[in-house]
Short mmCIF file of C-alpha atoms in Angstrom, two decimals:
data_model
loop_
_atom_site.label_atom_id
_atom_site.label_comp_id
_atom_site.label_asym_id
_atom_site.label_seq_id
_atom_site.Cartn_x
_atom_site.Cartn_y
_atom_site.Cartn_z
CA MET B 1 103.21 96.43 77.36
CA ILE B 2 104.37 99.85 78.51
CA GLY B 3 107.83 100.85 79.68
CA ASN B 4 111.40 100.11 78.72
CA LYS B 5 111.51 96.45 77.67
CA ASN B 6 114.83 96.03 79.48
CA TYR B 7 113.06 96.55 82.79
CA ASN B 8 109.93 94.43 82.52
CA ASP B 9 110.26 93.21 86.11
CA THR B 10 109.71 96.71 87.47
CA THR B 11 106.67 97.36 85.27
CA LYS B 12 104.95 93.99 85.71
CA LEU B 13 102.46 95.21 88.34
CA LEU B 14 101.74 98.42 86.43
CA ASN B 15 101.10 96.53 83.20
CA LYS B 16 98.88 94.03 84.99
CA LYS B 17 96.74 96.83 86.40
CA LEU B 18 96.56 98.69 83.09
CA GLY B 19 95.34 95.52 81.42
CA SER B 20 92.59 94.85 83.94
CA GLU B 21 90.60 98.12 83.92
CA PRO B 22 89.32 100.69 81.39
CA PHE B 23 91.58 103.16 83.22
CA LEU B 24 93.36 103.32 86.56
CA ILE B 25 92.43 105.56 89.48
CA ALA B 26 95.19 107.57 91.15
CA VAL B 27 94.16 109.19 94.42
CA HIS B 28 95.58 112.61 95.22
CA ARG B 29 97.30 112.48 98.65
CA GLY B 30 95.01 109.60 99.65
CA SER B 31 91.41 110.11 100.77
CA SER B 32 91.19 112.64 103.58
CA MET B 33 87.98 113.63 105.29
CA GLY B 34 86.91 114.32 108.86
CA ASN B 35 89.70 113.11 111.12
CA ILE B 36 91.68 111.36 108.36
CA ILE B 37 94.59 113.55 107.23
CA GLU B 38 96.03 113.69 103.71
CA ASN B 39 99.37 112.00 103.02
CA THR B 40 98.98 109.57 105.91
CA LEU B 41 98.49 105.82 106.11
CA PRO B 42 94.83 106.18 107.19
CA ALA B 43 94.22 108.31 104.09
CA PHE B 44 95.83 105.62 101.94
CA TYR B 45 93.77 102.88 103.55
CA ALA B 46 90.63 104.94 102.85
CA ALA B 47 91.69 105.39 99.22
CA MET B 48 92.36 101.67 98.84
CA GLN B 49 88.85 100.92 100.10
CA SER B 50 87.48 103.47 97.61
CA GLY B 51 88.83 101.83 94.46
CA ALA B 52 92.35 103.27 94.21
CA ASP B 53 94.97 101.64 92.00
CA ILE B 54 97.65 104.26 92.61
CA LEU B 55 98.36 106.40 95.66
CA GLU B 56 99.85 109.81 94.88
CA ILE B 57 102.06 110.89 97.77
CA ASP B 58 104.19 113.96 98.43
CA VAL B 59 107.70 113.42 99.76
CA VAL B 60 109.82 116.04 101.53
CA ARG B 61 113.27 115.91 103.14
CA SER B 62 113.83 117.48 106.54
CA SER B 63 116.80 119.76 107.18
CA ASP B 64 118.68 116.82 108.73
CA GLY B 65 117.98 114.41 105.88
CA LYS B 66 114.92 112.41 106.98
CA PHE B 67 112.06 111.72 104.55
CA TYR B 68 108.41 112.45 105.35
CA LEU B 69 105.09 112.62 103.55
CA PHE B 70 103.93 116.21 103.27
CA HIS B 71 103.10 118.76 100.59
CA ASP B 72 105.19 121.75 101.64
CA GLY B 73 103.31 125.02 101.56
CA ASN B 74 100.50 123.58 103.69
CA GLU B 75 102.25 123.97 107.04
CA ARG B 76 99.86 126.63 108.39
CA ARG B 77 96.74 124.70 107.42
CA LEU B 78 97.88 121.27 108.59
CA LEU B 79 100.45 121.93 111.34
CA GLY B 80 99.79 125.47 112.55
CA GLN B 81 103.31 126.47 111.47
CA ASP B 82 104.57 129.24 109.20
CA LYS B 83 107.99 127.72 108.54
CA ASN B 84 108.49 125.45 105.52
CA ILE B 85 108.77 121.83 106.62
CA ARG B 86 111.95 121.41 104.55
CA GLN B 87 113.63 123.88 106.92
CA MET B 88 112.57 121.91 110.02
CA ASP B 89 114.67 119.12 111.53
CA SER B 90 113.22 115.68 112.21
CA VAL B 91 112.96 116.22 115.98
CA PHE B 92 110.80 119.30 115.49
CA ILE B 93 108.68 117.69 112.75
CA GLU B 94 107.96 114.71 114.96
CA SER B 95 106.91 116.99 117.83
CA LEU B 96 104.06 118.44 115.77
CA ASN B 97 100.45 117.26 115.62
CA TYR B 98 98.19 117.51 112.62
CA ARG B 99 95.05 119.64 112.32
CA ASN B 100 92.01 117.84 110.90
CA ASN B 101 89.50 119.07 108.30
CA ILE B 102 87.82 121.45 110.75
CA GLY B 103 91.09 122.77 112.13
CA GLN B 104 91.15 120.77 115.36
CA VAL B 105 94.42 119.34 116.67
CA VAL B 106 94.46 115.53 116.43
CA ASN B 107 96.71 112.82 117.84
CA TYR B 108 98.50 112.08 114.58
CA LYS B 109 102.00 113.00 113.45
CA VAL B 110 103.57 113.65 110.05
CA GLU B 111 104.08 110.27 108.40
CA LYS B 112 107.59 108.92 107.90
CA LEU B 113 108.23 107.66 104.39
CA GLU B 114 109.83 104.48 105.71
CA ASN B 115 106.66 103.61 107.65
CA VAL B 116 104.52 104.01 104.54
CA LEU B 117 106.82 101.93 102.37
CA THR B 118 107.04 99.16 104.95
CA SER B 119 103.27 99.14 105.47
CA LEU B 120 102.37 99.10 101.77
CA LYS B 121 105.06 96.77 100.46
CA GLY B 122 103.41 93.79 98.80
CA SER B 123 99.97 95.39 99.03
CA GLY B 124 99.51 95.51 95.26
CA MET B 125 99.23 99.29 95.37
CA LEU B 126 101.29 101.52 93.11
CA LEU B 127 102.84 104.59 94.74
CA ASN B 128 103.41 107.75 92.72
CA LEU B 129 106.04 109.87 94.49
CA ASP B 130 105.48 113.55 93.83
CA ARG B 131 107.52 116.65 94.72
CA SER B 132 110.57 114.56 95.57
CA TRP B 133 112.81 115.31 92.59
CA ASP B 134 114.99 117.93 94.30
CA ASP B 135 116.21 115.21 96.65
CA TRP B 136 116.67 112.28 94.26
CA ASN B 137 120.41 112.12 94.95
CA THR B 138 119.64 110.88 98.46
CA LEU B 139 116.08 109.63 98.04
CA LEU B 140 116.76 107.00 95.37
CA PRO B 141 119.42 105.17 97.42
CA PHE B 142 117.02 105.35 100.37
CA LEU B 143 114.26 103.75 98.29
CA ASP B 144 116.58 100.98 97.09
CA GLN B 145 116.70 99.34 100.51
CA PHE B 146 112.95 98.59 100.40
CA ASP B 147 113.11 96.60 97.15
CA MET B 148 109.86 98.15 95.85
CA ALA B 149 110.80 99.26 92.35
CA ASP B 150 107.76 97.41 90.98
CA GLN B 151 105.40 99.52 93.15
CA ILE B 152 106.97 102.97 92.79
CA ILE B 153 106.42 105.47 89.98
CA LEU B 154 108.65 108.54 90.08
CA LYS B 155 107.60 111.82 88.52
CA SER B 156 109.18 115.20 87.90
CA PRO B 157 109.09 118.17 85.57
CA VAL B 158 111.40 117.76 82.58
CA ILE B 159 114.66 118.89 84.19
CA GLN B 160 118.01 117.76 82.82
CA SER B 161 119.54 117.18 86.25
CA CYS B 162 116.66 114.91 87.27
CA LEU B 163 116.82 112.91 84.06
CA SER B 164 120.58 112.46 84.47
CA ILE B 165 120.13 111.11 88.00
CA LEU B 166 117.53 108.61 86.76
CA GLU B 167 119.73 107.47 83.90
CA GLN B 168 122.73 106.94 86.15
CA HIS B 169 120.92 105.27 89.04
CA PRO B 170 121.26 101.46 88.93
CA VAL B 171 117.68 100.70 90.03
CA LYS B 172 115.40 101.65 87.16
CA TYR B 173 112.26 102.95 88.82
CA PRO B 174 109.29 103.50 86.50
CA TYR B 175 109.22 107.17 85.56
CA MET B 176 106.60 109.64 84.36
CA PRO B 177 107.55 113.20 83.39
CA ILE B 178 105.14 116.11 83.79
CA VAL B 179 105.05 117.59 80.30
CA LYS B 180 103.71 121.01 79.38
CA LYS B 181 105.56 121.65 76.10
CA LEU B 182 105.95 119.48 73.02
CA ASP B 183 109.74 119.67 72.92
CA GLU B 184 109.90 118.19 76.41
CA ILE B 185 108.85 114.83 74.96
CA ASP B 186 111.90 114.69 72.71
CA GLU B 187 114.14 115.72 75.58
CA VAL B 188 112.92 112.87 77.76
CA LEU B 189 113.16 110.37 74.91
CA SER B 190 116.80 111.32 74.35
CA TYR B 191 117.69 109.52 77.60
CA GLU B 192 117.82 105.87 76.56
CA ASP B 193 118.52 104.29 79.95
CA ILE B 194 115.50 105.63 81.82
CA ASN B 195 112.52 103.40 82.55
CA LEU B 196 110.04 105.75 80.90
CA THR B 197 106.53 104.37 81.38
CA GLY B 198 104.12 107.23 80.73
CA MET B 199 103.52 110.95 80.65
CA GLU B 200 101.44 113.33 82.73
CA LEU B 201 99.95 115.81 80.29
CA ILE B 202 98.99 119.36 81.23
CA ALA B 203 96.51 121.23 79.02
CA GLU B 204 95.20 124.64 80.06
CA ASP B 205 92.40 124.58 77.49
CA ARG B 206 91.13 122.78 74.40
CA ASP B 207 93.64 124.63 72.20
CA SER B 208 96.60 123.34 74.19
CA VAL B 209 98.97 121.00 72.39
CA PHE B 210 98.32 118.11 74.76
CA PHE B 211 94.60 118.27 74.20
CA GLN B 212 95.06 117.31 70.55
CA ASP B 213 94.17 113.73 69.66
CA ASP B 214 97.07 113.21 67.27
CA ILE B 215 99.60 114.18 69.94
CA ILE B 216 98.02 111.85 72.47
CA ARG B 217 97.88 109.06 69.91
CA GLY B 218 101.57 109.56 69.11
CA ILE B 219 102.52 109.20 72.76
CA LYS B 220 100.47 106.05 73.17
CA GLU B 221 102.02 104.57 70.03
CA ARG B 222 105.35 104.72 71.87
CA GLU B 223 103.80 102.30 74.39
CA LEU B 224 103.55 104.93 77.12
CA PHE B 225 100.56 105.53 79.37
CA ILE B 226 98.69 108.83 79.54
CA TRP B 227 98.03 110.33 82.99
CA LEU B 228 95.42 113.11 83.16
CA ASN B 229 94.39 115.13 86.19
CA ALA B 230 90.80 115.63 87.30
CA ILE B 231 91.86 117.24 90.58
CA VAL B 232 91.08 120.92 91.16
CA LEU B 233 93.77 122.71 93.14
CA ASN B 234 92.21 126.15 92.74
CA HIS B 235 90.33 128.19 90.12
CA LYS B 236 93.52 129.59 88.60
CA ASP B 237 95.61 126.53 87.73
CA VAL B 238 93.83 124.40 85.12
CA LEU B 239 95.35 120.95 84.75
CA TYR B 240 93.29 119.55 81.88
CA ALA B 241 90.92 121.91 80.10
CA LYS B 242 88.53 122.05 83.10
CA TYR B 243 87.39 118.46 82.60
CA ASP B 244 87.70 117.79 86.29
CA ASP B 245 86.23 116.43 89.51
CA ASP B 246 84.05 119.51 89.99
CA GLN B 247 82.37 119.15 86.59
CA SER B 248 81.99 115.41 87.09
CA ILE B 249 80.19 115.82 90.40
CA ILE B 250 78.13 118.95 89.67
CA LYS B 251 77.08 118.20 86.08
CA GLY B 252 77.71 114.46 85.85
CA PRO B 253 80.63 112.13 85.03
CA ALA B 254 80.20 112.58 81.27
CA TYR B 255 81.14 116.26 81.60
CA GLY B 256 84.45 115.58 83.33
CA TRP B 257 85.84 112.09 83.75
CA GLY B 258 84.07 110.91 80.62
CA LYS B 259 85.91 113.52 78.53
CA LEU B 260 89.24 112.32 79.92
CA VAL B 261 88.36 108.75 78.98
CA GLU B 262 87.40 109.91 75.49
CA LYS B 263 90.82 111.54 75.14
CA GLY B 264 92.37 108.12 75.64
CA CYS B 265 93.81 108.48 79.12
CA ASP B 266 95.04 105.42 80.99
CA ILE B 267 95.16 106.96 84.46
CA ILE B 268 92.96 109.63 86.07
CA GLN B 269 94.07 111.41 89.21
CA THR B 270 91.15 112.36 91.44
CA ASP B 271 90.13 113.48 94.91
CA TRP B 272 86.90 111.44 94.63
CA PRO B 273 87.94 107.82 94.02
CA SER B 274 84.75 106.09 95.12
CA LEU B 275 82.61 108.16 92.73
CA LEU B 276 85.10 107.68 89.92
CA ASP B 277 85.20 103.95 90.64
CA ASN B 278 81.39 103.82 90.37
CA TYR B 279 81.70 105.46 86.95
CA ARG B 280 84.43 103.02 85.94
CA GLN B 281 82.22 100.09 86.88
CA GLU B 282 79.46 101.51 84.68
CA ILE B 283 81.91 101.69 81.77
CA SER B 284 83.05 98.12 82.39
CA LYS B 285 79.46 96.85 82.34
CA LYS B 286 78.82 98.60 79.04
CA ASN B 287 81.95 97.03 77.56
CA ASP B 288 81.04 93.49 78.66
#
């Protein structure tokens, strides 16, 4: 069982999923292709049909306090706008139409967080909320009204202000820090009233501290899951020693996803869930 034992109700679904598969599949922004846009309900439905266990979603707050799904910095590509979405008010955001994968304007708007939560409540899907930590003071009370603590996993860099908000908030959402340095583990562990469930490990190369088996083993011995990233954002930012989606598809699963499994990960984030699910099924057959 992973997570703070005082909050087993909120980790029941997560533990059930972790116990049913060799590893879980987290899908980066949902599955977007063709006319299906990232961070939208259609993208999440596509991911669910492709073997997803967890949907990774990006949450932003408009200038007038409304919550939407969008990865800021992509306004030009997806909305034809140069202004950061966090500086737009809700009326303007809701006037915009998305661009699809070939740059054509489509009849789909930026998704409201409340619509996604309402639509996916009780679906059995876990939702990993990314890029939301700057707004936790208002976001967490907003989330409370949906009664979905068992489906939501919060994440953030290891920032004292974020950890303090989590510790003080009455609803103990499952939490996963993004850790890049060894001392960040001790800092997170110093907060006793946080529902710490796992850690997202970043390793630039094989010499990185979080590539070392003894470090990974030590984290797992604390009954925490290990989340590793196979996604490729660009050729500059390496998330886990270049064992990624690209290697898995070009050379074969053993050269990417297989290495992450060998490292002992419990969750792999990918942009290619159906292919990763095929690989997972192969592993399950071998283990039977």
